[in-house]
Coordinates of C-alpha atoms in Angstrom, one line a residue:
Chain A
M1 CA 49.6 -68.6 -246.0
H2 CA 50.1 -71.8 -248.0
Q3 CA 53.9 -71.9 -247.7
R4 CA 55.6 -74.9 -246.4
L5 CA 56.0 -74.7 -242.6
N6 CA 59.1 -75.8 -241.0
S7 CA 58.4 -76.4 -237.3
S8 CA 62.0 -76.2 -236.1
D9 CA 61.4 -73.8 -233.2
R10 CA 59.7 -74.5 -229.9
L11 CA 56.9 -72.5 -228.4
G12 CA 58.8 -71.8 -225.2
N13 CA 61.4 -69.8 -227.2
F14 CA 58.9 -66.9 -227.8
P15 CA 58.1 -64.4 -225.0
E16 CA 54.4 -64.5 -226.0
Q17 CA 54.3 -68.2 -224.9
S18 CA 53.1 -66.9 -221.5
R19 CA 49.8 -65.8 -223.1
V20 CA 49.1 -69.3 -224.3
V21 CA 49.9 -70.8 -220.9
R22 CA 47.9 -68.1 -219.1
K23 CA 45.0 -68.7 -221.4
L24 CA 44.8 -72.4 -220.6
E25 CA 45.5 -71.8 -216.9
S26 CA 42.6 -69.4 -216.8
I27 CA 40.3 -72.2 -217.6
A28 CA 42.1 -75.3 -216.3
E29 CA 44.7 -76.3 -213.7
L30 CA 48.0 -77.4 -215.3
S31 CA 50.9 -79.2 -213.7
E32 CA 54.5 -78.0 -214.3
K33 CA 55.0 -81.0 -216.5
E34 CA 52.0 -80.2 -218.6
K35 CA 53.1 -76.5 -219.0
Q36 CA 56.6 -77.7 -220.0
A37 CA 55.1 -80.0 -222.6
L38 CA 53.1 -77.1 -224.0
L39 CA 56.3 -75.0 -224.2
D40 CA 58.1 -77.8 -225.9
L41 CA 55.6 -77.9 -228.8
P42 CA 57.3 -77.6 -232.1
V43 CA 56.2 -74.4 -233.9
S44 CA 56.8 -72.3 -236.9
V45 CA 56.2 -68.7 -236.0
R46 CA 55.1 -66.2 -238.6
N47 CA 54.5 -62.4 -238.5
V48 CA 51.4 -62.0 -240.7
A49 CA 50.1 -58.6 -242.0
A50 CA 46.6 -57.4 -241.3
D51 CA 43.7 -58.8 -243.4
Q52 CA 45.4 -62.0 -244.5
D53 CA 43.8 -65.4 -244.6
I54 CA 45.4 -68.0 -242.4
V55 CA 43.2 -70.8 -243.5
C56 CA 40.3 -70.7 -245.9
D57 CA 36.9 -72.3 -246.2
K58 CA 37.4 -75.9 -247.6
D59 CA 41.1 -76.0 -246.8
R60 CA 42.5 -79.2 -245.2
P61 CA 45.1 -77.8 -242.8
S62 CA 47.9 -79.9 -241.4
H63 CA 48.7 -77.4 -238.7
S64 CA 46.8 -75.6 -236.0
C65 CA 47.6 -72.0 -235.2
L66 CA 48.1 -70.2 -231.9
V67 CA 47.7 -66.5 -231.7
L68 CA 50.7 -65.0 -230.0
D69 CA 49.9 -61.4 -230.8
G70 CA 47.2 -59.5 -232.7
F71 CA 43.5 -59.9 -233.4
V72 CA 42.3 -62.8 -235.6
C73 CA 38.8 -63.7 -236.6
R74 CA 36.7 -66.6 -237.9
Y75 CA 34.5 -65.5 -240.8
K76 CA 32.3 -66.5 -243.7
L77 CA 31.8 -64.6 -247.0
L78 CA 28.4 -64.5 -248.5
D79 CA 27.6 -64.4 -252.3
G80 CA 26.9 -60.7 -252.3
G81 CA 30.3 -60.0 -250.8
M82 CA 29.1 -59.4 -247.3
R83 CA 31.2 -60.8 -244.5
Q84 CA 30.0 -62.2 -241.2
I85 CA 32.7 -62.4 -238.5
M86 CA 31.7 -65.2 -236.1
S87 CA 34.3 -64.7 -233.4
F88 CA 37.4 -62.8 -232.5
Q89 CA 40.5 -64.7 -231.4
T90 CA 42.9 -62.8 -229.2
P91 CA 46.4 -63.7 -227.9
G92 CA 46.6 -67.1 -226.3
D93 CA 43.7 -68.5 -228.4
M94 CA 43.9 -71.4 -230.8
P95 CA 41.3 -70.6 -233.5
D96 CA 41.6 -73.7 -235.6
L97 CA 41.9 -76.4 -233.0
Q98 CA 38.9 -77.9 -234.7
S99 CA 40.9 -78.7 -237.8
L100 CA 42.7 -81.4 -235.7
F101 CA 39.5 -83.5 -235.8
L102 CA 37.4 -81.9 -238.5
R103 CA 39.6 -82.2 -241.6
V104 CA 37.8 -79.7 -243.9
M105 CA 37.5 -76.1 -242.8
D106 CA 33.9 -75.0 -242.9
H107 CA 34.8 -71.3 -242.5
S108 CA 37.9 -69.1 -242.9
I109 CA 40.3 -67.6 -240.4
G110 CA 42.1 -64.4 -241.1
T111 CA 44.1 -61.7 -239.4
L112 CA 42.4 -58.3 -238.6
T113 CA 45.6 -56.6 -237.3
P114 CA 49.3 -57.4 -237.9
S115 CA 49.6 -60.7 -235.9
K116 CA 52.2 -63.1 -234.7
L117 CA 51.1 -66.7 -235.1
A118 CA 52.6 -70.0 -234.1
F119 CA 51.8 -73.0 -236.3
V120 CA 51.8 -76.3 -234.6
P121 CA 51.8 -79.5 -236.7
H122 CA 48.7 -81.6 -236.0
D123 CA 50.8 -84.7 -235.3
A124 CA 52.6 -82.8 -232.5
V125 CA 49.3 -81.7 -230.9
R126 CA 47.9 -85.3 -231.1
D127 CA 51.1 -86.6 -229.5
L128 CA 50.8 -84.0 -226.7
L129 CA 47.2 -85.0 -226.1
R130 CA 48.0 -88.7 -226.0
R131 CA 50.7 -88.1 -223.4
Y132 CA 48.8 -85.7 -221.2
P133 CA 45.1 -86.6 -220.6
N134 CA 44.6 -83.5 -218.4
L135 CA 45.5 -81.3 -221.5
V136 CA 42.8 -83.1 -223.4
E137 CA 40.4 -81.9 -220.7
A138 CA 41.8 -78.4 -220.9
F139 CA 41.5 -78.2 -224.7
W140 CA 38.1 -79.8 -224.5
R141 CA 37.0 -77.2 -222.0
D142 CA 38.4 -74.5 -224.3
T143 CA 36.3 -75.8 -227.1
L144 CA 33.2 -75.9 -224.9
I145 CA 33.8 -72.3 -223.9
D146 CA 34.3 -71.4 -227.5
A147 CA 30.8 -72.8 -228.1
A148 CA 29.4 -70.9 -225.1
I149 CA 30.8 -67.7 -226.7
F150 CA 29.0 -68.5 -230.0
R151 CA 25.8 -69.0 -228.0
E152 CA 26.1 -65.5 -226.4
W153 CA 26.9 -64.0 -229.8
M154 CA 23.8 -65.7 -231.2
V155 CA 21.6 -64.2 -228.5
G156 CA 23.2 -60.8 -229.3
L157 CA 22.9 -61.0 -233.0
G158 CA 19.3 -62.2 -232.8
R159 CA 17.9 -60.3 -229.9
R160 CA 20.0 -57.4 -228.6
E161 CA 19.8 -53.8 -229.7
A162 CA 22.8 -52.4 -231.4
Y163 CA 23.8 -50.5 -228.3
G164 CA 23.7 -53.7 -226.2
R165 CA 25.6 -55.7 -228.8
V166 CA 28.5 -53.3 -228.8
A167 CA 28.5 -53.0 -225.0
H168 CA 28.4 -56.8 -224.6
L169 CA 31.4 -57.2 -226.9
M170 CA 33.4 -54.6 -225.0
C171 CA 32.7 -56.4 -221.8
E172 CA 33.6 -59.8 -223.2
L173 CA 36.9 -58.6 -224.7
L174 CA 37.9 -57.0 -221.3
M175 CA 37.4 -60.3 -219.5
R176 CA 39.2 -62.3 -222.2
L177 CA 42.2 -60.0 -222.5
R178 CA 42.5 -59.6 -218.8
A179 CA 42.8 -63.4 -218.5
V180 CA 46.0 -63.3 -220.6
G181 CA 47.4 -60.1 -219.0
L182 CA 46.5 -57.8 -221.8
A183 CA 44.1 -55.4 -220.0
N184 CA 45.3 -52.6 -217.8
G185 CA 42.6 -52.2 -215.2
Y186 CA 39.5 -51.4 -217.2
S187 CA 41.4 -50.5 -220.4
Y188 CA 42.7 -52.5 -223.3
E189 CA 43.8 -52.0 -226.9
L190 CA 41.0 -52.4 -229.3
P191 CA 42.6 -52.1 -232.7
L192 CA 39.5 -53.0 -234.7
T193 CA 37.9 -50.7 -237.3
Q194 CA 34.2 -49.8 -237.2
A195 CA 33.7 -51.9 -240.3
E196 CA 35.2 -54.9 -238.6
L197 CA 33.0 -54.4 -235.5
A198 CA 30.0 -54.0 -237.9
D199 CA 30.8 -57.3 -239.6
A200 CA 31.0 -59.1 -236.2
L201 CA 27.9 -57.5 -234.7
G202 CA 25.6 -57.7 -237.8
L203 CA 25.3 -53.9 -238.0
S204 CA 26.2 -51.3 -240.6
T205 CA 29.3 -49.2 -240.1
V206 CA 27.0 -46.2 -239.7
H207 CA 25.2 -47.9 -236.8
V208 CA 28.4 -48.9 -235.1
N209 CA 29.6 -45.3 -235.4
R210 CA 26.4 -44.0 -233.8
V211 CA 26.5 -46.5 -231.0
L212 CA 30.1 -45.7 -230.1
K213 CA 29.1 -42.1 -229.8
E214 CA 26.1 -42.9 -227.6
L215 CA 28.3 -45.1 -225.4
R216 CA 30.7 -42.2 -225.0
L217 CA 28.0 -39.6 -224.4
D218 CA 26.5 -41.8 -221.8
G219 CA 29.8 -41.9 -220.0
L220 CA 30.4 -45.6 -220.3
V221 CA 33.5 -45.7 -222.4
V222 CA 36.0 -43.4 -224.0
F223 CA 38.7 -44.1 -226.7
K224 CA 42.2 -42.9 -226.1
G225 CA 43.9 -43.6 -229.4
R226 CA 43.5 -47.3 -230.0
H227 CA 42.8 -48.0 -226.4
L228 CA 39.3 -48.4 -225.1
V229 CA 38.8 -47.1 -221.5
I230 CA 35.8 -48.4 -219.7
Q231 CA 34.7 -45.6 -217.4
D232 CA 31.6 -47.2 -216.0
W233 CA 32.0 -51.0 -215.8
E234 CA 28.7 -51.6 -214.0
G235 CA 26.9 -49.4 -216.5
L236 CA 28.5 -51.1 -219.5
K237 CA 27.6 -54.5 -218.1
E238 CA 24.1 -53.4 -217.6
A239 CA 23.9 -52.0 -221.1
G240 CA 25.1 -55.3 -222.6
E241 CA 23.2 -57.5 -220.1
F242 CA 26.7 -59.0 -219.6
D243 CA 27.0 -62.0 -217.3
P244 CA 30.6 -63.4 -217.5
T245 CA 29.6 -66.9 -216.4
Y246 CA 29.8 -68.2 -220.0
L247 CA 33.5 -67.4 -220.2
H248 CA 34.3 -69.6 -217.3
V249 CA 37.5 -67.6 -216.7
E250 CA 38.6 -68.8 -213.4
P251 CA 40.8 -71.7 -212.4
Q252 CA 38.8 -74.8 -212.4
V253 CA 39.6 -77.7 -210.1
A254 CA 39.5 -80.9 -212.1
A255 CA 36.6 -82.9 -211.0
Chain B
M1 CA 10.0 -43.0 -257.8
T2 CA 9.5 -39.9 -255.7
L3 CA 11.5 -38.5 -252.8
Q4 CA 10.0 -36.7 -249.9
P5 CA 12.2 -34.6 -247.5
V6 CA 12.0 -35.6 -243.8
R7 CA 13.9 -35.1 -240.6
V8 CA 15.1 -38.3 -239.0
A9 CA 15.8 -38.7 -235.3
T10 CA 19.3 -40.1 -235.8
G11 CA 22.6 -38.3 -234.9
G12 CA 21.2 -36.2 -232.1
E13 CA 19.8 -33.0 -233.6
G14 CA 18.0 -34.9 -236.4
E15 CA 19.5 -35.6 -239.8
E16 CA 18.2 -34.7 -243.2
G17 CA 16.4 -37.6 -244.8
R18 CA 14.3 -38.7 -247.8
L19 CA 11.3 -41.0 -247.8
V20 CA 11.5 -43.0 -251.0
F21 CA 8.2 -43.9 -252.7
A22 CA 7.7 -46.3 -255.5
G23 CA 4.4 -45.1 -256.8
E24 CA 2.4 -44.7 -253.6
K25 CA 4.3 -47.2 -251.6
L26 CA 7.1 -46.3 -249.1
V27 CA 10.1 -48.5 -250.0
A28 CA 13.0 -46.9 -248.3
L29 CA 14.4 -44.2 -246.0
L30 CA 17.6 -42.5 -246.9
V31 CA 19.6 -40.4 -244.4
K32 CA 22.3 -37.8 -245.2
L33 CA 25.2 -38.5 -242.8
S34 CA 26.3 -35.7 -240.7
H35 CA 29.9 -34.7 -239.8
Q36 CA 29.6 -37.1 -236.9
Q37 CA 30.1 -39.9 -239.3
E38 CA 33.7 -38.8 -240.1
E39 CA 34.8 -40.2 -243.5
L40 CA 31.2 -41.1 -244.5
A41 CA 29.9 -37.5 -243.8
G42 CA 27.8 -36.1 -246.6
R43 CA 27.0 -39.5 -248.0
W44 CA 23.4 -40.8 -248.2
F45 CA 22.8 -43.9 -246.0
F46 CA 20.3 -46.5 -246.8
E47 CA 18.8 -46.4 -243.3
A48 CA 15.9 -48.7 -243.8
G49 CA 14.2 -50.6 -246.6
F50 CA 10.6 -52.0 -246.7
G51 CA 9.1 -55.0 -248.3
R52 CA 11.6 -56.5 -250.8
L53 CA 14.2 -53.9 -249.8
D54 CA 14.2 -55.0 -246.1
G55 CA 17.4 -56.9 -245.2
P56 CA 20.9 -56.7 -244.0
L57 CA 22.3 -54.5 -246.8
H58 CA 22.8 -50.9 -245.7
P59 CA 25.1 -49.2 -248.3
T60 CA 25.9 -45.5 -248.5
F61 CA 25.9 -43.4 -251.7
E62 CA 27.7 -40.4 -253.0
N63 CA 24.5 -38.7 -254.0
L64 CA 20.7 -39.2 -254.2
A65 CA 20.9 -40.1 -257.9
D66 CA 23.2 -43.1 -257.1
A67 CA 20.9 -44.1 -254.2
E68 CA 17.8 -44.0 -256.5
A69 CA 19.6 -46.0 -259.2
W70 CA 20.5 -48.7 -256.6
I71 CA 17.0 -48.8 -255.2
L72 CA 15.5 -49.2 -258.7
Q73 CA 17.9 -51.9 -259.6
R74 CA 17.1 -53.8 -256.4
L75 CA 13.4 -53.4 -257.0
A76 CA 13.8 -54.7 -260.5
A77 CA 15.9 -57.6 -259.4
T78 CA 13.3 -58.6 -256.9
G79 CA 10.4 -58.1 -259.3
E80 CA 8.8 -55.1 -257.7
A81 CA 9.3 -52.4 -260.3

């Protein structure tokens, strides 16, 4: 992903733009002008295969990327070859917004599934934020929610049993995907492998496999192909001690 | 190193396992993965390690000889063997 990017398109030309707008609208109130300014952002859109790096640890990116489609993750590789996935980014998310202000990447970002990504030049994002202070608040809120998600993951990695970790992640993804219109009732596409879940949850693939079976036997979830169907939402929330407050997914009235 | 057969309460009905001793000390527990583990079925899983073998690494092995070799290597690398 180190090819020259030519940002000759605009975000609004792609049908998935609605996910980006919905994502921000799920956490902040946007005016029509602000939405239009977002859609007018110059972008270079790329279809990227699964398991490709978008930006690497120590890179100095000149663009931020928007996830239009697919699953992307932030990760770090350890010396022994082990990988820790630190977050999943789903459609509508901007995983490397930080590179706008923190010049050097302190982790890598890569695709987990085939993904459609929009690259926005940093200068264009800066210009947008100068013109629309309310968008500064929206992006700031997004960054704070990002941090809240990290805190929840930290609690899970440090203190939750494997069963609760998996349940919590399933609950979180439902809420996040629902916010951008990618959940159908209590079902959503979960195209991740057990190894990828293991890398995110600090478990072995074997443990993830066992927990998925237990969750199914307990009647909480079932897989239909690549779709996860939550059969007992209350039970799953209880298993993961899931309290959605940290996601702040409701329209906020600017103070 | 000696291996002692044991049943382990994983995978429902209990899976075949081995307690791994280095001398008199228990250093690891291996579990043979059942058909429930799909593509990993039949492999030996490093379920738990003790002392220097405790940690986030939980590989699987084709057979017990490979598992033993890995455990010996890890013990040697950490100065236990």
